[in-house]
Amino acid sequence: PLLAAVALTASAASAQITVLSEDFTTWPPTGWTTTAVAGTGWIHDTALGRAWHEDEILQSDSRLTTPALDLSALSSVYLHFDGETNWAQYLANHPSSVGNGVSTMEVSTDGGVTWTVVWTDTSLNNFDTYSPVVDISAYAGMTGVLVSVHFYGNFAQEWWVDNMVIDNNPGAGGGPFYAISNLVAGQTATFSVTGATPFGPVTFVYSLTGSGPTTTPFGIVDLSTPDRKAHV
């Protein structure tokens, strides 16, 4: 059985430092780079002002990469963005996958020679939307950090990205942030909440029958993925 260690942490308020804020209203974004090893690459959703990678029949391997970031003034760093996925079944990690697609956020500290994946799209349904907060504090204090929106796939998914922010705020809009580490069958996982009221109540909601919607004595409950926020 999966054992869970639950931690609620609260710290003194500190000034928010925003290193990058991009809403993709204009294209290409200033200082960003787009590379396409194959396929047409990242383009502009002019109707809604978002970065867009359409589904392609060709094998695609494309990056949309930030300017080099100076994180030297930060002791913690978080990546925020809004995303939307269509044709989720073409993701390689989909339970009913029919494709090889992979959508990831990645970080490089050597000018793009090597990349580390910090977030992976786990959408289950067409037109899933999400607004994750990704802890990239491992790169706090560094300079020359690149963050890349990486699309890979053949006859694959469709992906939109918007409102990308890198700062030292662990909460979305200043609210609580829920994170899970080491969620592996048979091992101990840690569930943590930051940005909540000190000594205040925190409720964890989970489902053994899927994300929902599920009828409960409290009403219809729908658990979203991958950020695991509860909507009642």
PDB file of C-alpha atoms in Angstrom:
ATOM      1  CA  PRO A   1       0.000   0.000   0.000  1.00  0.00           C
ATOM      2  CA  LEU A   2       1.031   3.578  -0.600  1.00  0.00           C
ATOM      3  CA  LEU A   3       2.007   5.376   2.604  1.00  0.00           C
ATOM      4  CA  ALA A   4       1.692   9.167   2.664  1.00  0.00           C
ATOM      5  CA  ALA A   5       3.595  11.631   4.810  1.00  0.00           C
ATOM      6  CA  VAL A   6       1.687  14.922   4.858  1.00  0.00           C
ATOM      7  CA  ALA A   7       3.484  18.192   5.494  1.00  0.00           C
ATOM      8  CA  LEU A   8       2.028  21.697   5.829  1.00  0.00           C
ATOM      9  CA  THR A   9       4.628  24.412   5.637  1.00  0.00           C
ATOM     10  CA  ALA A  10       4.330  28.157   6.079  1.00  0.00           C
ATOM     11  CA  SER A  11       7.062  30.733   5.974  1.00  0.00           C
ATOM     12  CA  ALA A  12       7.399  34.422   6.553  1.00  0.00           C
ATOM     13  CA  ALA A  13       6.265  36.630   3.697  1.00  0.00           C
ATOM     14  CA  SER A  14       8.978  37.771   1.318  1.00  0.00           C
ATOM     15  CA  ALA A  15       9.061  40.094  -1.659  1.00  0.00           C
ATOM     16  CA  GLN A  16       8.006  38.535  -4.940  1.00  0.00           C
ATOM     17  CA  ILE A  17      10.635  38.667  -7.673  1.00  0.00           C
ATOM     18  CA  THR A  18       9.468  38.004 -11.236  1.00  0.00           C
ATOM     19  CA  VAL A  19      12.282  37.029 -13.586  1.00  0.00           C
ATOM     20  CA  LEU A  20      10.143  36.372 -16.666  1.00  0.00           C
ATOM     21  CA  SER A  21       6.544  37.114 -17.658  1.00  0.00           C
ATOM     22  CA  GLU A  22       5.354  36.306 -21.182  1.00  0.00           C
ATOM     23  CA  ASP A  23       1.759  36.295 -22.443  1.00  0.00           C
ATOM     24  CA  PHE A  24       2.662  35.631 -26.116  1.00  0.00           C
ATOM     25  CA  THR A  25       0.569  38.576 -27.307  1.00  0.00           C
ATOM     26  CA  THR A  26       3.271  39.469 -29.818  1.00  0.00           C
ATOM     27  CA  TRP A  27       5.238  37.010 -31.914  1.00  0.00           C
ATOM     28  CA  PRO A  28       7.965  36.043 -31.743  1.00  0.00           C
ATOM     29  CA  PRO A  29       8.451  36.943 -28.074  1.00  0.00           C
ATOM     30  CA  THR A  30      11.402  39.273 -27.508  1.00  0.00           C
ATOM     31  CA  GLY A  31      14.597  37.350 -26.848  1.00  0.00           C
ATOM     32  CA  TRP A  32      13.020  33.922 -27.258  1.00  0.00           C
ATOM     33  CA  THR A  33      14.217  31.367 -29.808  1.00  0.00           C
ATOM     34  CA  THR A  34      12.287  28.773 -31.800  1.00  0.00           C
ATOM     35  CA  THR A  35      13.978  25.704 -33.213  1.00  0.00           C
ATOM     36  CA  ALA A  36      12.480  22.885 -35.224  1.00  0.00           C
ATOM     37  CA  VAL A  37      14.589  19.801 -35.865  1.00  0.00           C
ATOM     38  CA  ALA A  38      11.598  18.560 -37.842  1.00  0.00           C
ATOM     39  CA  GLY A  39       8.106  19.849 -38.592  1.00  0.00           C
ATOM     40  CA  THR A  40       6.934  23.461 -38.728  1.00  0.00           C
ATOM     41  CA  GLY A  41       7.642  24.256 -35.089  1.00  0.00           C
ATOM     42  CA  TRP A  42       5.976  26.688 -32.688  1.00  0.00           C
ATOM     43  CA  ILE A  43       3.690  29.307 -34.209  1.00  0.00           C
ATOM     44  CA  HIS A  44       1.330  32.030 -32.979  1.00  0.00           C
ATOM     45  CA  ASP A  45      -2.330  31.513 -32.114  1.00  0.00           C
ATOM     46  CA  THR A  46      -3.269  34.981 -33.322  1.00  0.00           C
ATOM     47  CA  ALA A  47      -6.917  34.662 -32.266  1.00  0.00           C
ATOM     48  CA  LEU A  48      -6.138  34.160 -28.556  1.00  0.00           C
ATOM     49  CA  GLY A  49      -2.531  35.376 -28.347  1.00  0.00           C
ATOM     50  CA  ARG A  50      -0.947  32.076 -27.314  1.00  0.00           C
ATOM     51  CA  ALA A  51       2.017  29.967 -28.367  1.00  0.00           C
ATOM     52  CA  TRP A  52       0.726  27.076 -30.451  1.00  0.00           C
ATOM     53  CA  HIS A  53       2.119  23.830 -31.786  1.00  0.00           C
ATOM     54  CA  GLU A  54      -0.375  22.239 -34.128  1.00  0.00           C
ATOM     55  CA  ASP A  55      -0.676  18.519 -34.697  1.00  0.00           C
ATOM     56  CA  GLU A  56       1.433  17.405 -37.618  1.00  0.00           C
ATOM     57  CA  ILE A  57       1.684  14.281 -39.724  1.00  0.00           C
ATOM     58  CA  LEU A  58       5.449  14.763 -39.909  1.00  0.00           C
ATOM     59  CA  GLN A  59       7.767  13.784 -37.099  1.00  0.00           C
ATOM     60  CA  SER A  60       8.113  16.971 -35.038  1.00  0.00           C
ATOM     61  CA  ASP A  61      10.826  17.914 -32.554  1.00  0.00           C
ATOM     62  CA  SER A  62      10.477  21.595 -31.724  1.00  0.00           C
ATOM     63  CA  ARG A  63      11.494  23.992 -28.944  1.00  0.00           C
ATOM     64  CA  LEU A  64      10.301  27.392 -27.808  1.00  0.00           C
ATOM     65  CA  THR A  65      13.039  28.663 -25.495  1.00  0.00           C
ATOM     66  CA  THR A  66      13.321  31.629 -23.148  1.00  0.00           C
ATOM     67  CA  PRO A  67      16.190  34.111 -23.126  1.00  0.00           C
ATOM     68  CA  ALA A  68      18.992  33.244 -20.682  1.00  0.00           C
ATOM     69  CA  LEU A  69      17.623  33.896 -17.181  1.00  0.00           C
ATOM     70  CA  ASP A  70      19.432  35.317 -14.165  1.00  0.00           C
ATOM     71  CA  LEU A  71      18.145  33.497 -11.074  1.00  0.00           C
ATOM     72  CA  SER A  72      20.985  34.618  -8.818  1.00  0.00           C
ATOM     73  CA  ALA A  73      18.705  36.762  -6.604  1.00  0.00           C
ATOM     74  CA  LEU A  74      16.270  33.909  -5.898  1.00  0.00           C
ATOM     75  CA  SER A  75      16.484  31.221  -3.246  1.00  0.00           C
ATOM     76  CA  SER A  76      13.412  29.440  -4.657  1.00  0.00           C
ATOM     77  CA  VAL A  77      12.102  29.435  -8.227  1.00  0.00           C
ATOM     78  CA  TYR A  78       8.736  28.431  -9.715  1.00  0.00           C
ATOM     79  CA  LEU A  79       7.526  28.061 -13.273  1.00  0.00           C
ATOM     80  CA  HIS A  80       3.867  28.979 -13.876  1.00  0.00           C
ATOM     81  CA  PHE A  81       1.988  28.651 -17.162  1.00  0.00           C
ATOM     82  CA  ASP A  82      -1.419  27.972 -18.667  1.00  0.00           C
ATOM     83  CA  GLY A  83      -1.714  25.059 -21.072  1.00  0.00           C
ATOM     84  CA  GLU A  84      -4.254  23.309 -23.252  1.00  0.00           C
ATOM     85  CA  THR A  85      -3.929  19.975 -25.056  1.00  0.00           C
ATOM     86  CA  ASN A  86      -5.929  18.440 -27.884  1.00  0.00           C
ATOM     87  CA  TRP A  87      -5.640  14.900 -29.284  1.00  0.00           C
ATOM     88  CA  ALA A  88      -4.361  13.774 -25.878  1.00  0.00           C
ATOM     89  CA  GLN A  89      -4.537  10.121 -26.942  1.00  0.00           C
ATOM     90  CA  TYR A  90      -1.504  10.734 -29.165  1.00  0.00           C
ATOM     91  CA  LEU A  91       0.648  11.367 -26.089  1.00  0.00           C
ATOM     92  CA  ALA A  92       2.950   8.404 -25.441  1.00  0.00           C
ATOM     93  CA  ASN A  93       2.029   8.368 -21.738  1.00  0.00           C
ATOM     94  CA  HIS A  94      -1.743   8.304 -22.328  1.00  0.00           C
ATOM     95  CA  PRO A  95      -3.435   5.159 -20.927  1.00  0.00           C
ATOM     96  CA  SER A  96      -4.914   4.482 -24.382  1.00  0.00           C
ATOM     97  CA  SER A  97      -2.052   5.891 -26.410  1.00  0.00           C
ATOM     98  CA  VAL A  98      -2.046   5.654 -30.179  1.00  0.00           C
ATOM     99  CA  GLY A  99       1.042   7.821 -30.669  1.00  0.00           C
ATOM    100  CA  ASN A 100       4.526   8.765 -29.540  1.00  0.00           C
ATOM    101  CA  GLY A 101       3.918  12.366 -28.517  1.00  0.00           C
ATOM    102  CA  VAL A 102       5.698  14.029 -25.615  1.00  0.00           C
ATOM    103  CA  SER A 103       5.088  17.570 -24.336  1.00  0.00           C
ATOM    104  CA  THR A 104       7.521  18.774 -21.686  1.00  0.00           C
ATOM    105  CA  MET A 105       8.980  21.799 -19.943  1.00  0.00           C
ATOM    106  CA  GLU A 106      12.765  21.485 -19.739  1.00  0.00           C
ATOM    107  CA  VAL A 107      15.669  23.414 -18.222  1.00  0.00           C
ATOM    108  CA  SER A 108      19.261  23.803 -19.425  1.00  0.00           C
ATOM    109  CA  THR A 109      22.258  25.330 -17.669  1.00  0.00           C
ATOM    110  CA  ASP A 110      24.794  24.747 -20.463  1.00  0.00           C
ATOM    111  CA  GLY A 111      23.343  26.870 -23.237  1.00  0.00           C
ATOM    112  CA  GLY A 112      20.983  24.208 -24.533  1.00  0.00           C
ATOM    113  CA  VAL A 113      23.503  21.399 -24.970  1.00  0.00           C
ATOM    114  CA  THR A 114      21.660  19.222 -22.452  1.00  0.00           C
ATOM    115  CA  TRP A 115      18.144  19.489 -21.023  1.00  0.00           C
ATOM    116  CA  THR A 116      16.416  18.287 -17.859  1.00  0.00           C
ATOM    117  CA  VAL A 117      12.672  17.607 -17.893  1.00  0.00           C
ATOM    118  CA  VAL A 118      10.866  19.448 -15.063  1.00  0.00           C
ATOM    119  CA  TRP A 119       7.241  18.914 -16.173  1.00  0.00           C
ATOM    120  CA  THR A 120       5.457  16.464 -18.500  1.00  0.00           C
ATOM    121  CA  ASP A 121       1.983  16.787 -20.004  1.00  0.00           C
ATOM    122  CA  THR A 122      -0.276  14.018 -18.655  1.00  0.00           C
ATOM    123  CA  SER A 123      -3.540  15.176 -20.228  1.00  0.00           C
ATOM    124  CA  LEU A 124      -6.210  12.501 -20.538  1.00  0.00           C
ATOM    125  CA  ASN A 125      -8.933  14.255 -22.548  1.00  0.00           C
ATOM    126  CA  ASN A 126      -9.176  16.452 -25.610  1.00  0.00           C
ATOM    127  CA  PHE A 127      -8.977  20.153 -24.798  1.00  0.00           C
ATOM    128  CA  ASP A 128      -7.774  19.547 -21.237  1.00  0.00           C
ATOM    129  CA  THR A 129      -6.624  22.797 -19.629  1.00  0.00           C
ATOM    130  CA  TYR A 130      -4.209  23.182 -16.726  1.00  0.00           C
ATOM    131  CA  SER A 131      -2.201  25.806 -14.817  1.00  0.00           C
ATOM    132  CA  PRO A 132       0.592  23.981 -12.996  1.00  0.00           C
ATOM    133  CA  VAL A 133       3.172  25.508 -10.676  1.00  0.00           C
ATOM    134  CA  VAL A 134       6.475  23.733 -11.242  1.00  0.00           C
ATOM    135  CA  ASP A 135       9.169  23.916  -8.568  1.00  0.00           C
ATOM    136  CA  ILE A 136      12.503  24.551 -10.298  1.00  0.00           C
ATOM    137  CA  SER A 137      14.296  25.730  -7.154  1.00  0.00           C
ATOM    138  CA  ALA A 138      17.200  23.434  -8.019  1.00  0.00           C
ATOM    139  CA  TYR A 139      18.283  26.258 -10.350  1.00  0.00           C
ATOM    140  CA  ALA A 140      17.984  29.083  -7.796  1.00  0.00           C
ATOM    141  CA  GLY A 141      21.118  31.204  -7.533  1.00  0.00           C
ATOM    142  CA  MET A 142      22.255  30.358 -11.081  1.00  0.00           C
ATOM    143  CA  THR A 143      22.696  32.529 -14.159  1.00  0.00           C
ATOM    144  CA  GLY A 144      22.341  31.647 -17.823  1.00  0.00           C
ATOM    145  CA  VAL A 145      19.362  29.344 -17.200  1.00  0.00           C
ATOM    146  CA  LEU A 146      17.181  28.443 -20.186  1.00  0.00           C
ATOM    147  CA  VAL A 147      13.616  27.125 -19.978  1.00  0.00           C
ATOM    148  CA  SER A 148      12.261  25.358 -23.063  1.00  0.00           C
ATOM    149  CA  VAL A 149       8.753  24.349 -24.130  1.00  0.00           C
ATOM    150  CA  HIS A 150       9.506  21.085 -25.957  1.00  0.00           C
ATOM    151  CA  PHE A 151       7.123  19.370 -28.372  1.00  0.00           C
ATOM    152  CA  TYR A 152       7.835  15.928 -29.824  1.00  0.00           C
ATOM    153  CA  GLY A 153       5.626  13.585 -31.797  1.00  0.00           C
ATOM    154  CA  ASN A 154       4.495  12.080 -35.083  1.00  0.00           C
ATOM    155  CA  PHE A 155       0.829  12.528 -36.124  1.00  0.00           C
ATOM    156  CA  ALA A 156       0.627  13.871 -32.638  1.00  0.00           C
ATOM    157  CA  GLN A 157      -1.007  16.052 -30.014  1.00  0.00           C
ATOM    158  CA  GLU A 158      -1.839  19.743 -30.313  1.00  0.00           C
ATOM    159  CA  TRP A 159      -0.529  22.087 -27.597  1.00  0.00           C
ATOM    160  CA  TRP A 160      -1.120  25.679 -26.546  1.00  0.00           C
ATOM    161  CA  VAL A 161       0.941  27.552 -23.924  1.00  0.00           C
ATOM    162  CA  ASP A 162       0.190  30.974 -22.436  1.00  0.00           C
ATOM    163  CA  ASN A 163       0.949  33.271 -19.468  1.00  0.00           C
ATOM    164  CA  MET A 164       4.358  31.831 -18.689  1.00  0.00           C
ATOM    165  CA  VAL A 165       5.894  33.295 -15.516  1.00  0.00           C
ATOM    166  CA  ILE A 166       9.072  32.466 -13.606  1.00  0.00           C
ATOM    167  CA  ASP A 167       9.262  33.895 -10.084  1.00  0.00           C
ATOM    168  CA  ASN A 168       9.755  33.008  -6.423  1.00  0.00           C
ATOM    169  CA  ASN A 169       6.040  32.639  -5.626  1.00  0.00           C
ATOM    170  CA  PRO A 170       5.098  29.001  -4.890  1.00  0.00           C
ATOM    171  CA  GLY A 171       1.368  29.659  -5.149  1.00  0.00           C
ATOM    172  CA  ALA A 172      -0.783  30.298  -8.188  1.00  0.00           C
ATOM    173  CA  GLY A 173      -1.922  33.867  -7.666  1.00  0.00           C
ATOM    174  CA  GLY A 174      -0.568  33.798  -4.126  1.00  0.00           C
ATOM    175  CA  GLY A 175      -2.784  30.928  -2.983  1.00  0.00           C
ATOM    176  CA  PRO A 176      -1.857  27.515  -1.556  1.00  0.00           C
ATOM    177  CA  PHE A 177       0.258  25.180  -3.673  1.00  0.00           C
ATOM    178  CA  TYR A 178      -0.086  21.400  -3.430  1.00  0.00           C
ATOM    179  CA  ALA A 179       2.842  19.182  -4.431  1.00  0.00           C
ATOM    180  CA  ILE A 180       3.593  15.448  -4.359  1.00  0.00           C
ATOM    181  CA  SER A 181       7.036  13.893  -4.444  1.00  0.00           C
ATOM    182  CA  ASN A 182       8.046  10.241  -4.903  1.00  0.00           C
ATOM    183  CA  LEU A 183       4.578   9.029  -5.871  1.00  0.00           C
ATOM    184  CA  VAL A 184       5.727   5.476  -6.632  1.00  0.00           C
ATOM    185  CA  ALA A 185       3.784   2.286  -5.915  1.00  0.00           C
ATOM    186  CA  GLY A 186       5.056   0.523  -2.820  1.00  0.00           C
ATOM    187  CA  GLN A 187       7.084   3.487  -1.577  1.00  0.00           C
ATOM    188  CA  THR A 188       6.476   6.455   0.714  1.00  0.00           C
ATOM    189  CA  ALA A 189       5.208   9.644  -0.943  1.00  0.00           C
ATOM    190  CA  THR A 190       5.278  13.142   0.525  1.00  0.00           C
ATOM    191  CA  PHE A 191       2.269  15.436   0.113  1.00  0.00           C
ATOM    192  CA  SER A 192       3.004  19.085   0.904  1.00  0.00           C
ATOM    193  CA  VAL A 193       1.115  22.373   0.891  1.00  0.00           C
ATOM    194  CA  THR A 194       2.800  25.779   0.870  1.00  0.00           C
ATOM    195  CA  GLY A 195       1.300  29.244   0.868  1.00  0.00           C
ATOM    196  CA  ALA A 196      -1.541  28.270   3.240  1.00  0.00           C
ATOM    197  CA  THR A 197      -2.574  29.967   6.499  1.00  0.00           C
ATOM    198  CA  PRO A 198      -0.251  28.895   9.359  1.00  0.00           C
ATOM    199  CA  PHE A 199      -1.958  26.270  11.583  1.00  0.00           C
ATOM    200  CA  GLY A 200      -5.079  26.439   9.401  1.00  0.00           C
ATOM    201  CA  PRO A 201      -6.901  23.332   8.129  1.00  0.00           C
ATOM    202  CA  VAL A 202      -5.867  21.649   4.906  1.00  0.00           C
ATOM    203  CA  THR A 203      -8.017  19.037   3.167  1.00  0.00           C
ATOM    204  CA  PHE A 204      -6.516  16.494   0.761  1.00  0.00           C
ATOM    205  CA  VAL A 205      -8.910  14.967  -1.760  1.00  0.00           C
ATOM    206  CA  TYR A 206      -8.084  11.822  -3.719  1.00  0.00           C
ATOM    207  CA  SER A 207      -9.958   9.298  -5.832  1.00  0.00           C
ATOM    208  CA  LEU A 208      -9.554   5.545  -6.330  1.00  0.00           C
ATOM    209  CA  THR A 209     -12.010   5.516  -9.247  1.00  0.00           C
ATOM    210  CA  GLY A 210     -10.569   8.148 -11.577  1.00  0.00           C
ATOM    211  CA  SER A 211     -10.761  11.925 -11.794  1.00  0.00           C
ATOM    212  CA  GLY A 212     -14.546  12.098 -12.067  1.00  0.00           C
ATOM    213  CA  PRO A 213     -16.998  13.685 -12.065  1.00  0.00           C
ATOM    214  CA  THR A 214     -18.126  11.433  -9.191  1.00  0.00           C
ATOM    215  CA  THR A 215     -21.398  11.602  -7.246  1.00  0.00           C
ATOM    216  CA  THR A 216     -20.740  11.853  -3.490  1.00  0.00           C
ATOM    217  CA  PRO A 217     -22.854  12.731  -0.414  1.00  0.00           C
ATOM    218  CA  PHE A 218     -21.349  16.220  -0.736  1.00  0.00           C
ATOM    219  CA  GLY A 219     -22.309  16.694  -4.379  1.00  0.00           C
ATOM    220  CA  ILE A 220     -20.524  16.132  -7.691  1.00  0.00           C
ATOM    221  CA  VAL A 221     -16.737  16.102  -7.279  1.00  0.00           C
ATOM    222  CA  ASP A 222     -14.324  16.534 -10.179  1.00  0.00           C
ATOM    223  CA  LEU A 223     -10.566  16.176  -9.580  1.00  0.00           C
ATOM    224  CA  SER A 224      -8.400  17.772 -12.240  1.00  0.00           C
ATOM    225  CA  THR A 225      -4.987  16.503 -13.387  1.00  0.00           C
ATOM    226  CA  PRO A 226      -2.100  17.039 -13.245  1.00  0.00           C
ATOM    227  CA  ASP A 227      -2.324  19.811 -10.636  1.00  0.00           C
ATOM    228  CA  ARG A 228      -4.818  17.843  -8.497  1.00  0.00           C
ATOM    229  CA  LYS A 229      -7.038  20.749  -7.500  1.00  0.00           C
ATOM    230  CA  ALA A 230     -10.526  19.785  -6.318  1.00  0.00           C
ATOM    231  CA  HIS A 231     -13.604  21.333  -7.904  1.00  0.00           C
ATOM    232  CA  VAL A 232     -16.927  20.741  -6.098  1.00  0.00           C
TER     233      VAL A 232
END
